[in-house]
Amino acid sequence: MLTSLSLSAGFLLKDPSSSTRVLTSLKVRVSLACLLLFLLVYGFTSGHLG
């Protein structure tokens, strides 16, 4: 997630306004965050993490 965040910041500063790499990077970061949240909830509810 940190890599995606840093890449997105770099794309935001360097790319022209018509580029879609910032949006793609944001989609990847949000997807990873959702997956991490799901895995944490699953781990706590199944008893593996708590």
mmCIF file of C-alpha atoms in Angstrom:
data_model
loop_
_atom_site.group_PDB
_atom_site.id
_atom_site.type_symbol
_atom_site.label_atom_id
_atom_site.label_comp_id
_atom_site.label_asym_id
_atom_site.label_seq_id
_atom_site.Cartn_x
_atom_site.Cartn_y
_atom_site.Cartn_z
ATOM 1 C CA MET A 1 0.000 0.000 0.000
ATOM 2 C CA LEU A 2 2.868 2.351 0.723
ATOM 3 C CA THR A 3 4.364 1.646 -2.684
ATOM 4 C CA SER A 4 1.062 2.398 -4.375
ATOM 5 C CA LEU A 5 0.749 5.620 -2.383
ATOM 6 C CA SER A 6 4.225 6.812 -3.333
ATOM 7 C CA LEU A 7 3.731 5.912 -6.999
ATOM 8 C CA SER A 8 0.433 7.768 -7.041
ATOM 9 C CA ALA A 9 2.058 10.873 -5.577
ATOM 10 C CA GLY A 10 4.777 10.706 -8.224
ATOM 11 C CA PHE A 11 2.220 10.295 -11.010
ATOM 12 C CA LEU A 12 0.215 13.222 -9.655
ATOM 13 C CA LEU A 13 3.232 15.518 -9.740
ATOM 14 C CA LYS A 14 4.795 14.432 -13.057
ATOM 15 C CA ASP A 15 2.023 13.293 -15.404
ATOM 16 C CA PRO A 16 -0.113 15.568 -17.585
ATOM 17 C CA SER A 17 -3.733 16.058 -16.609
ATOM 18 C CA SER A 18 -4.990 13.655 -19.290
ATOM 19 C CA SER A 19 -3.124 10.684 -17.773
ATOM 20 C CA THR A 20 -5.126 7.961 -16.018
ATOM 21 C CA ARG A 21 -2.241 6.482 -14.017
ATOM 22 C CA VAL A 22 -3.241 8.420 -10.884
ATOM 23 C CA LEU A 23 -6.759 6.989 -11.030
ATOM 24 C CA THR A 24 -5.461 3.473 -11.634
ATOM 25 C CA SER A 25 -3.059 3.786 -8.719
ATOM 26 C CA LEU A 26 -5.895 5.007 -6.498
ATOM 27 C CA LYS A 27 -8.029 2.015 -7.505
ATOM 28 C CA VAL A 28 -5.199 -0.362 -6.622
ATOM 29 C CA ARG A 29 -4.645 1.320 -3.249
ATOM 30 C CA VAL A 30 -8.346 1.230 -2.347
ATOM 31 C CA SER A 31 -8.590 -2.421 -3.413
ATOM 32 C CA LEU A 32 -5.596 -3.346 -1.257
ATOM 33 C CA ALA A 33 -7.055 -1.469 1.714
ATOM 34 C CA CYS A 34 -10.395 -3.281 1.330
ATOM 35 C CA LEU A 35 -8.638 -6.639 1.080
ATOM 36 C CA LEU A 36 -6.563 -5.897 4.187
ATOM 37 C CA LEU A 37 -9.649 -4.818 6.131
ATOM 38 C CA PHE A 38 -11.526 -7.964 5.060
ATOM 39 C CA LEU A 39 -8.629 -10.195 6.088
ATOM 40 C CA LEU A 40 -8.353 -8.499 9.487
ATOM 41 C CA VAL A 41 -12.084 -8.848 10.161
ATOM 42 C CA TYR A 42 -12.003 -12.475 9.045
ATOM 43 C CA GLY A 43 -8.982 -13.188 11.237
ATOM 44 C CA PHE A 44 -10.599 -11.688 14.327
ATOM 45 C CA THR A 45 -13.981 -13.346 13.791
ATOM 46 C CA SER A 46 -12.470 -16.764 13.170
ATOM 47 C CA GLY A 47 -10.217 -16.486 16.229
ATOM 48 C CA HIS A 48 -6.887 -16.607 14.426
ATOM 49 C CA LEU A 49 -5.873 -13.064 15.425
ATOM 50 C CA GLY A 50 -7.335 -12.483 18.778
#
